[in-house]
PDB file of C-alpha atoms in Angstrom:
ATOM      1  CA  GLN A   1      -1.841 -25.953 -52.484  1.00  0.00           C
ATOM      2  CA  LYS A   2      -3.849 -27.146 -55.304  1.00  0.00           C
ATOM      3  CA  GLU A   3      -6.658 -29.032 -54.061  1.00  0.00           C
ATOM      4  CA  VAL A   4      -9.307 -31.054 -56.087  1.00  0.00           C
ATOM      5  CA  GLU A   5     -12.115 -32.289 -54.429  1.00  0.00           C
ATOM      6  CA  GLN A   6     -14.289 -34.689 -55.064  1.00  0.00           C
ATOM      7  CA  ASN A   7     -17.082 -36.451 -53.312  1.00  0.00           C
ATOM      8  CA  SER A   8     -15.913 -40.080 -52.701  1.00  0.00           C
ATOM      9  CA  GLY A   9     -19.445 -41.993 -53.380  1.00  0.00           C
ATOM     10  CA  PRO A  10     -19.702 -44.633 -54.202  1.00  0.00           C
ATOM     11  CA  LEU A  11     -22.959 -42.947 -56.799  1.00  0.00           C
ATOM     12  CA  SER A  12     -25.458 -45.432 -57.228  1.00  0.00           C
ATOM     13  CA  VAL A  13     -27.221 -44.786 -60.645  1.00  0.00           C
ATOM     14  CA  PRO A  14     -29.526 -46.898 -62.241  1.00  0.00           C
ATOM     15  CA  GLU A  15     -28.635 -48.425 -65.616  1.00  0.00           C
ATOM     16  CA  GLY A  16     -29.516 -46.189 -68.233  1.00  0.00           C
ATOM     17  CA  ALA A  17     -30.302 -42.839 -66.301  1.00  0.00           C
ATOM     18  CA  ILE A  18     -27.909 -40.009 -66.545  1.00  0.00           C
ATOM     19  CA  ALA A  19     -25.501 -39.886 -63.771  1.00  0.00           C
ATOM     20  CA  SER A  20     -23.704 -37.074 -62.329  1.00  0.00           C
ATOM     21  CA  LEU A  21     -20.286 -36.613 -61.297  1.00  0.00           C
ATOM     22  CA  ASN A  22     -19.348 -33.523 -59.392  1.00  0.00           C
ATOM     23  CA  CYS A  23     -15.580 -31.365 -59.130  1.00  0.00           C
ATOM     24  CA  THR A  24     -14.536 -28.454 -57.410  1.00  0.00           C
ATOM     25  CA  TYR A  25     -10.443 -27.285 -57.418  1.00  0.00           C
ATOM     26  CA  SER A  26      -8.952 -24.432 -55.616  1.00  0.00           C
ATOM     27  CA  ASP A  27      -6.619 -22.969 -57.462  1.00  0.00           C
ATOM     28  CA  ARG A  28      -8.052 -20.184 -59.519  1.00  0.00           C
ATOM     29  CA  GLY A  29      -5.247 -20.055 -61.855  1.00  0.00           C
ATOM     30  CA  SER A  30      -6.057 -23.601 -63.114  1.00  0.00           C
ATOM     31  CA  GLN A  31      -5.941 -23.869 -67.088  1.00  0.00           C
ATOM     32  CA  SER A  32      -7.389 -27.519 -68.559  1.00  0.00           C
ATOM     33  CA  PHE A  33      -9.726 -29.911 -66.794  1.00  0.00           C
ATOM     34  CA  PHE A  34      -9.973 -33.238 -67.602  1.00  0.00           C
ATOM     35  CA  TRP A  35     -11.990 -36.346 -66.094  1.00  0.00           C
ATOM     36  CA  TYR A  36     -10.307 -39.623 -66.136  1.00  0.00           C
ATOM     37  CA  ARG A  37     -12.399 -43.012 -65.953  1.00  0.00           C
ATOM     38  CA  GLN A  38     -10.136 -45.723 -63.597  1.00  0.00           C
ATOM     39  CA  TYR A  39     -10.896 -49.882 -63.006  1.00  0.00           C
ATOM     40  CA  SER A  40      -9.805 -50.715 -60.258  1.00  0.00           C
ATOM     41  CA  GLY A  41      -6.084 -51.768 -60.756  1.00  0.00           C
ATOM     42  CA  LYS A  42      -5.522 -50.516 -63.918  1.00  0.00           C
ATOM     43  CA  SER A  43      -4.366 -46.936 -64.997  1.00  0.00           C
ATOM     44  CA  PRO A  44      -6.546 -43.735 -65.475  1.00  0.00           C
ATOM     45  CA  GLU A  45      -8.188 -43.099 -69.299  1.00  0.00           C
ATOM     46  CA  LEU A  46      -9.191 -40.537 -70.004  1.00  0.00           C
ATOM     47  CA  ILE A  47     -12.769 -39.240 -70.696  1.00  0.00           C
ATOM     48  CA  MET A  48     -12.929 -35.602 -71.153  1.00  0.00           C
ATOM     49  CA  SER A  49     -10.873 -33.023 -71.706  1.00  0.00           C
ATOM     50  CA  ILE A  50     -12.759 -29.265 -71.490  1.00  0.00           C
ATOM     51  CA  TYR A  51     -10.671 -25.952 -71.097  1.00  0.00           C
ATOM     52  CA  SER A  52     -13.100 -22.750 -71.080  1.00  0.00           C
ATOM     53  CA  ASN A  53     -16.591 -22.165 -69.554  1.00  0.00           C
ATOM     54  CA  GLY A  54     -19.666 -23.976 -71.003  1.00  0.00           C
ATOM     55  CA  ASP A  55     -20.514 -27.475 -71.978  1.00  0.00           C
ATOM     56  CA  LYS A  56     -18.067 -30.331 -74.060  1.00  0.00           C
ATOM     57  CA  GLU A  57     -20.273 -32.839 -75.651  1.00  0.00           C
ATOM     58  CA  ASP A  58     -18.708 -36.738 -76.887  1.00  0.00           C
ATOM     59  CA  GLY A  59     -21.013 -39.523 -77.365  1.00  0.00           C
ATOM     60  CA  ARG A  60     -22.751 -39.833 -74.039  1.00  0.00           C
ATOM     61  CA  PHE A  61     -20.365 -37.813 -72.302  1.00  0.00           C
ATOM     62  CA  THR A  62     -20.477 -33.759 -71.699  1.00  0.00           C
ATOM     63  CA  ALA A  63     -18.587 -31.779 -69.144  1.00  0.00           C
ATOM     64  CA  GLN A  64     -19.717 -28.826 -68.345  1.00  0.00           C
ATOM     65  CA  LEU A  65     -17.216 -25.884 -66.761  1.00  0.00           C
ATOM     66  CA  ASN A  66     -17.927 -23.163 -64.682  1.00  0.00           C
ATOM     67  CA  LYS A  67     -14.397 -21.353 -63.808  1.00  0.00           C
ATOM     68  CA  ALA A  68     -16.241 -18.133 -61.776  1.00  0.00           C
ATOM     69  CA  SER A  69     -17.841 -21.540 -59.348  1.00  0.00           C
ATOM     70  CA  GLN A  70     -14.391 -22.957 -59.898  1.00  0.00           C
ATOM     71  CA  TYR A  71     -16.831 -25.838 -60.583  1.00  0.00           C
ATOM     72  CA  VAL A  72     -16.179 -29.340 -62.998  1.00  0.00           C
ATOM     73  CA  SER A  73     -19.012 -31.277 -63.853  1.00  0.00           C
ATOM     74  CA  LEU A  74     -19.443 -34.739 -66.086  1.00  0.00           C
ATOM     75  CA  LEU A  75     -22.944 -36.171 -66.956  1.00  0.00           C
ATOM     76  CA  ILE A  76     -23.279 -39.963 -68.651  1.00  0.00           C
ATOM     77  CA  ARG A  77     -26.098 -40.244 -70.227  1.00  0.00           C
ATOM     78  CA  ASP A  78     -27.594 -43.260 -70.417  1.00  0.00           C
ATOM     79  CA  SER A  79     -24.930 -45.210 -68.315  1.00  0.00           C
ATOM     80  CA  GLN A  80     -24.012 -48.583 -68.773  1.00  0.00           C
ATOM     81  CA  PRO A  81     -23.143 -51.023 -66.330  1.00  0.00           C
ATOM     82  CA  SER A  82     -19.517 -50.659 -67.955  1.00  0.00           C
ATOM     83  CA  ASP A  83     -19.072 -47.418 -66.734  1.00  0.00           C
ATOM     84  CA  SER A  84     -18.767 -48.374 -63.462  1.00  0.00           C
ATOM     85  CA  ALA A  85     -15.442 -47.202 -62.375  1.00  0.00           C
ATOM     86  CA  THR A  86     -13.925 -44.505 -60.564  1.00  0.00           C
ATOM     87  CA  TYR A  87     -14.110 -40.900 -61.789  1.00  0.00           C
ATOM     88  CA  LEU A  88     -10.676 -38.789 -61.332  1.00  0.00           C
ATOM     89  CA  CYS A  89     -11.579 -35.469 -61.761  1.00  0.00           C
ATOM     90  CA  ALA A  90      -8.302 -33.749 -62.759  1.00  0.00           C
ATOM     91  CA  ILE A  91      -6.986 -29.828 -63.143  1.00  0.00           C
ATOM     92  CA  THR A  92      -2.932 -28.586 -64.257  1.00  0.00           C
ATOM     93  CA  GLY A  93      -1.970 -24.792 -65.003  1.00  0.00           C
ATOM     94  CA  GLY A  94      -0.715 -25.460 -67.590  1.00  0.00           C
ATOM     95  CA  GLY A  95       2.099 -25.790 -69.252  1.00  0.00           C
ATOM     96  CA  ALA A  96       4.698 -27.920 -67.915  1.00  0.00           C
ATOM     97  CA  ASP A  97       2.657 -28.385 -64.372  1.00  0.00           C
ATOM     98  CA  GLY A  98       1.585 -31.622 -63.447  1.00  0.00           C
ATOM     99  CA  LEU A  99      -1.357 -32.849 -63.626  1.00  0.00           C
ATOM    100  CA  THR A 100      -3.771 -32.574 -59.937  1.00  0.00           C
ATOM    101  CA  PHE A 101      -5.859 -35.272 -58.934  1.00  0.00           C
ATOM    102  CA  GLY A 102      -9.169 -35.792 -56.819  1.00  0.00           C
ATOM    103  CA  LYS A 103      -9.812 -38.616 -54.915  1.00  0.00           C
ATOM    104  CA  GLY A 104     -12.520 -39.970 -57.417  1.00  0.00           C
ATOM    105  CA  THR A 105     -15.780 -40.850 -57.522  1.00  0.00           C
ATOM    106  CA  HIS A 106     -17.106 -44.262 -57.294  1.00  0.00           C
ATOM    107  CA  LEU A 107     -19.869 -44.909 -59.281  1.00  0.00           C
ATOM    108  CA  ILE A 108     -21.890 -47.952 -59.950  1.00  0.00           C
ATOM    109  CA  ILE A 109     -24.189 -48.701 -62.592  1.00  0.00           C
ATOM    110  CA  GLN A 110     -27.044 -50.953 -61.060  1.00  0.00           C
ATOM    111  CA  PRO A 111     -28.347 -53.323 -64.060  1.00  0.00           C
TER     112      PRO A 111
ATOM    113  CA  GLU B   1      -4.126 -46.577 -81.583  1.00  0.00           C
ATOM    114  CA  PRO B   2      -0.685 -45.040 -79.799  1.00  0.00           C
ATOM    115  CA  GLU B   3      -0.163 -45.593 -76.648  1.00  0.00           C
ATOM    116  CA  VAL B   4       2.608 -45.430 -73.785  1.00  0.00           C
ATOM    117  CA  THR B   5       3.361 -48.897 -72.336  1.00  0.00           C
ATOM    118  CA  GLN B   6       5.285 -49.028 -68.795  1.00  0.00           C
ATOM    119  CA  THR B   7       7.397 -52.146 -68.379  1.00  0.00           C
ATOM    120  CA  PRO B   8       8.167 -53.736 -65.858  1.00  0.00           C
ATOM    121  CA  SER B   9       4.229 -54.258 -65.296  1.00  0.00           C
ATOM    122  CA  HIS B  10       4.681 -55.503 -61.631  1.00  0.00           C
ATOM    123  CA  GLN B  11       8.293 -55.445 -59.624  1.00  0.00           C
ATOM    124  CA  VAL B  12       8.748 -56.950 -56.230  1.00  0.00           C
ATOM    125  CA  THR B  13      12.596 -55.646 -54.677  1.00  0.00           C
ATOM    126  CA  GLN B  14      14.047 -55.557 -50.857  1.00  0.00           C
ATOM    127  CA  MET B  15      13.941 -52.321 -49.082  1.00  0.00           C
ATOM    128  CA  GLY B  16      17.096 -50.618 -49.600  1.00  0.00           C
ATOM    129  CA  GLN B  17      17.905 -52.192 -53.226  1.00  0.00           C
ATOM    130  CA  GLU B  18      18.103 -50.078 -56.137  1.00  0.00           C
ATOM    131  CA  VAL B  19      14.818 -49.990 -59.086  1.00  0.00           C
ATOM    132  CA  ILE B  20      14.368 -48.929 -62.939  1.00  0.00           C
ATOM    133  CA  LEU B  21      10.869 -48.809 -64.324  1.00  0.00           C
ATOM    134  CA  ARG B  22      10.518 -48.269 -67.495  1.00  0.00           C
ATOM    135  CA  CYS B  23       8.144 -46.023 -70.058  1.00  0.00           C
ATOM    136  CA  VAL B  24       8.290 -46.078 -73.997  1.00  0.00           C
ATOM    137  CA  PRO B  25       6.210 -42.697 -73.774  1.00  0.00           C
ATOM    138  CA  ILE B  26       3.928 -41.684 -77.770  1.00  0.00           C
ATOM    139  CA  SER B  27       5.961 -40.827 -80.353  1.00  0.00           C
ATOM    140  CA  ASN B  28       5.196 -37.066 -81.332  1.00  0.00           C
ATOM    141  CA  HIS B  29       4.565 -36.287 -78.141  1.00  0.00           C
ATOM    142  CA  LEU B  30       6.596 -33.542 -76.282  1.00  0.00           C
ATOM    143  CA  TYR B  31       6.986 -34.108 -72.291  1.00  0.00           C
ATOM    144  CA  PHE B  32       6.652 -37.085 -70.513  1.00  0.00           C
ATOM    145  CA  TYR B  33       5.462 -37.605 -66.852  1.00  0.00           C
ATOM    146  CA  TRP B  34       5.482 -39.660 -63.828  1.00  0.00           C
ATOM    147  CA  TYR B  35       2.622 -39.866 -61.911  1.00  0.00           C
ATOM    148  CA  ARG B  36       2.231 -43.242 -58.697  1.00  0.00           C
ATOM    149  CA  GLN B  37      -0.878 -44.063 -56.706  1.00  0.00           C
ATOM    150  CA  ILE B  38      -0.947 -45.560 -53.371  1.00  0.00           C
ATOM    151  CA  LEU B  39      -2.933 -48.073 -52.864  1.00  0.00           C
ATOM    152  CA  GLY B  40      -6.271 -46.622 -51.896  1.00  0.00           C
ATOM    153  CA  GLN B  41      -5.209 -42.957 -52.184  1.00  0.00           C
ATOM    154  CA  LYS B  42      -5.201 -40.438 -55.062  1.00  0.00           C
ATOM    155  CA  VAL B  43      -2.921 -40.188 -58.402  1.00  0.00           C
ATOM    156  CA  GLU B  44      -0.517 -38.312 -57.302  1.00  0.00           C
ATOM    157  CA  PHE B  45       2.433 -35.849 -59.160  1.00  0.00           C
ATOM    158  CA  LEU B  46       5.368 -36.603 -59.635  1.00  0.00           C
ATOM    159  CA  VAL B  47       7.898 -34.733 -61.763  1.00  0.00           C
ATOM    160  CA  SER B  48       7.646 -33.534 -65.389  1.00  0.00           C
ATOM    161  CA  PHE B  49      10.294 -33.511 -68.355  1.00  0.00           C
ATOM    162  CA  TYR B  50      10.818 -31.882 -71.621  1.00  0.00           C
ATOM    163  CA  ASN B  51      13.720 -30.584 -73.845  1.00  0.00           C
ATOM    164  CA  ASN B  52      15.381 -33.474 -72.184  1.00  0.00           C
ATOM    165  CA  GLU B  53      15.904 -31.969 -68.285  1.00  0.00           C
ATOM    166  CA  ILE B  54      12.815 -31.910 -65.242  1.00  0.00           C
ATOM    167  CA  SER B  55      10.374 -29.310 -65.984  1.00  0.00           C
ATOM    168  CA  GLU B  56       8.424 -29.310 -62.684  1.00  0.00           C
ATOM    169  CA  LYS B  57       8.904 -31.276 -59.656  1.00  0.00           C
ATOM    170  CA  SER B  58       6.660 -31.786 -56.165  1.00  0.00           C
ATOM    171  CA  GLU B  59       7.440 -32.622 -53.010  1.00  0.00           C
ATOM    172  CA  ILE B  60       7.113 -36.603 -53.143  1.00  0.00           C
ATOM    173  CA  PHE B  61      10.298 -36.308 -55.942  1.00  0.00           C
ATOM    174  CA  ASP B  62      13.002 -35.480 -53.339  1.00  0.00           C
ATOM    175  CA  ASP B  63      17.008 -37.069 -53.485  1.00  0.00           C
ATOM    176  CA  GLN B  64      16.021 -40.758 -53.511  1.00  0.00           C
ATOM    177  CA  PHE B  65      14.679 -40.314 -57.444  1.00  0.00           C
ATOM    178  CA  SER B  66      15.895 -39.321 -60.511  1.00  0.00           C
ATOM    179  CA  VAL B  67      14.457 -39.530 -64.731  1.00  0.00           C
ATOM    180  CA  GLU B  68      16.099 -40.438 -67.868  1.00  0.00           C
ATOM    181  CA  ARG B  69      15.719 -40.451 -70.851  1.00  0.00           C
ATOM    182  CA  PRO B  70      18.272 -42.531 -72.580  1.00  0.00           C
ATOM    183  CA  ASP B  71      18.156 -42.529 -76.222  1.00  0.00           C
ATOM    184  CA  GLY B  72      14.924 -41.353 -78.178  1.00  0.00           C
ATOM    185  CA  SER B  73      12.331 -43.646 -76.863  1.00  0.00           C
ATOM    186  CA  ASN B  74      12.856 -45.136 -73.410  1.00  0.00           C
ATOM    187  CA  PHE B  75      12.168 -42.748 -70.185  1.00  0.00           C
ATOM    188  CA  THR B  76      12.806 -43.643 -66.791  1.00  0.00           C
ATOM    189  CA  LEU B  77      11.724 -43.410 -62.755  1.00  0.00           C
ATOM    190  CA  LYS B  78      15.209 -44.872 -60.875  1.00  0.00           C
ATOM    191  CA  ILE B  79      14.384 -44.887 -56.913  1.00  0.00           C
ATOM    192  CA  ARG B  80      18.296 -45.117 -55.988  1.00  0.00           C
ATOM    193  CA  SER B  81      17.319 -46.740 -51.855  1.00  0.00           C
ATOM    194  CA  THR B  82      13.454 -48.014 -51.866  1.00  0.00           C
ATOM    195  CA  LYS B  83      11.358 -47.523 -48.937  1.00  0.00           C
ATOM    196  CA  LEU B  84       9.108 -50.097 -47.850  1.00  0.00           C
ATOM    197  CA  GLU B  85       6.782 -46.645 -48.314  1.00  0.00           C
ATOM    198  CA  ASP B  86       7.274 -46.091 -52.146  1.00  0.00           C
ATOM    199  CA  SER B  87       4.951 -48.948 -52.737  1.00  0.00           C
ATOM    200  CA  ALA B  88       2.786 -48.368 -54.826  1.00  0.00           C
ATOM    201  CA  MET B  89       1.476 -47.730 -58.731  1.00  0.00           C
ATOM    202  CA  TYR B  90       4.122 -45.504 -60.772  1.00  0.00           C
ATOM    203  CA  PHE B  91       2.254 -44.306 -64.361  1.00  0.00           C
ATOM    204  CA  CYS B  92       4.430 -43.387 -66.944  1.00  0.00           C
ATOM    205  CA  ALA B  93       2.421 -40.154 -68.809  1.00  0.00           C
ATOM    206  CA  SER B  94       3.144 -38.511 -72.093  1.00  0.00           C
ATOM    207  CA  SER B  95       1.216 -35.468 -74.033  1.00  0.00           C
ATOM    208  CA  LYS B  96       1.879 -32.951 -76.873  1.00  0.00           C
ATOM    209  CA  GLN B  97       1.559 -30.315 -75.069  1.00  0.00           C
ATOM    210  CA  ILE B  98       0.255 -27.908 -77.420  1.00  0.00           C
ATOM    211  CA  THR B  99      -1.622 -24.949 -77.633  1.00  0.00           C
ATOM    212  CA  GLY B 100      -5.122 -25.993 -76.349  1.00  0.00           C
ATOM    213  CA  ASN B 101      -4.571 -29.369 -76.205  1.00  0.00           C
ATOM    214  CA  THR B 102      -2.794 -30.805 -72.834  1.00  0.00           C
ATOM    215  CA  GLU B 103      -4.085 -34.112 -72.699  1.00  0.00           C
ATOM    216  CA  ALA B 104      -2.026 -36.535 -70.473  1.00  0.00           C
ATOM    217  CA  PHE B 105      -2.516 -40.498 -71.668  1.00  0.00           C
ATOM    218  CA  PHE B 106      -1.485 -43.024 -69.299  1.00  0.00           C
ATOM    219  CA  GLY B 107       0.236 -46.072 -69.566  1.00  0.00           C
ATOM    220  CA  GLN B 108      -0.636 -49.683 -67.881  1.00  0.00           C
ATOM    221  CA  GLY B 109       1.720 -49.510 -64.645  1.00  0.00           C
ATOM    222  CA  THR B 110       3.755 -50.858 -63.095  1.00  0.00           C
ATOM    223  CA  ARG B 111       3.283 -51.313 -59.113  1.00  0.00           C
ATOM    224  CA  LEU B 112       6.257 -51.645 -57.391  1.00  0.00           C
ATOM    225  CA  THR B 113       6.761 -53.767 -54.449  1.00  0.00           C
ATOM    226  CA  VAL B 114       9.001 -53.345 -51.890  1.00  0.00           C
ATOM    227  CA  VAL B 115       9.077 -55.492 -49.420  1.00  0.00           C
TER     228      VAL B 115
END
C-alpha cells in the first residue's frame, strides 16, 4: 500500500517570505514525484515535477527530492497571497500507474 | 494551451440510477485516468486506460464502474447503479507518458451528487 504523508496545516507564511512544504512517501519503487496546487472547489493544477535526486527550479518554485530519505519538498520564494491554496504531493511508479496523493498542506499567505 | 475538458460540471442523480461522466483528454496524450475526491478527503486514483484497455485500477473501481473510449476523442466513466457514497468530485486526467515525462494534467472536474 503506497502512502504519501503531508502535514495538513494550515501553514501560515507572511507575504514575501519562503514557504516550505514537505512530503514523505512509503514506496521505494516510486519513480516520479509531483506537486499540485488545488484551490478550494477546483481541480489539481500541476506546479512541479521531479524525477531524480536533487533540486529543480522553475521560477519561484523549487522542488527537492531525496530518494534515500523518501522525502520530497517544495519551496515557494517571494510568497504571494495568490499562492494561498492546498498543495498536494503525488507520486507514481511510472507506466500506467496512477498517482498516489497525499492529503495536502493548506498554505495561507498573510498579506 | 491544450487542456482536459469534462462534462457536465455538475450532475445530480437519484440513488440507483446510471450516470456517465465525459472527458476529452489532451489530443496527443496516450494515457487517460479517472480520479475522485470526496469532499474534504484526498484525491484517489480509480483507473488508468491505455491503448483502448484498462491498464491499472484501484480497489475503488469495482464492478459498478466502467470506462470506455467510444471514439477518437472522448473518454467516459460510467457508474451503473449510483450509491450515496459515490457523491464526489470526479476528475479526468491525461498524460503523454513518454520516458522522463509522466506529467498528468487534470480536467476541471464533475461534481456528482447522489440523492
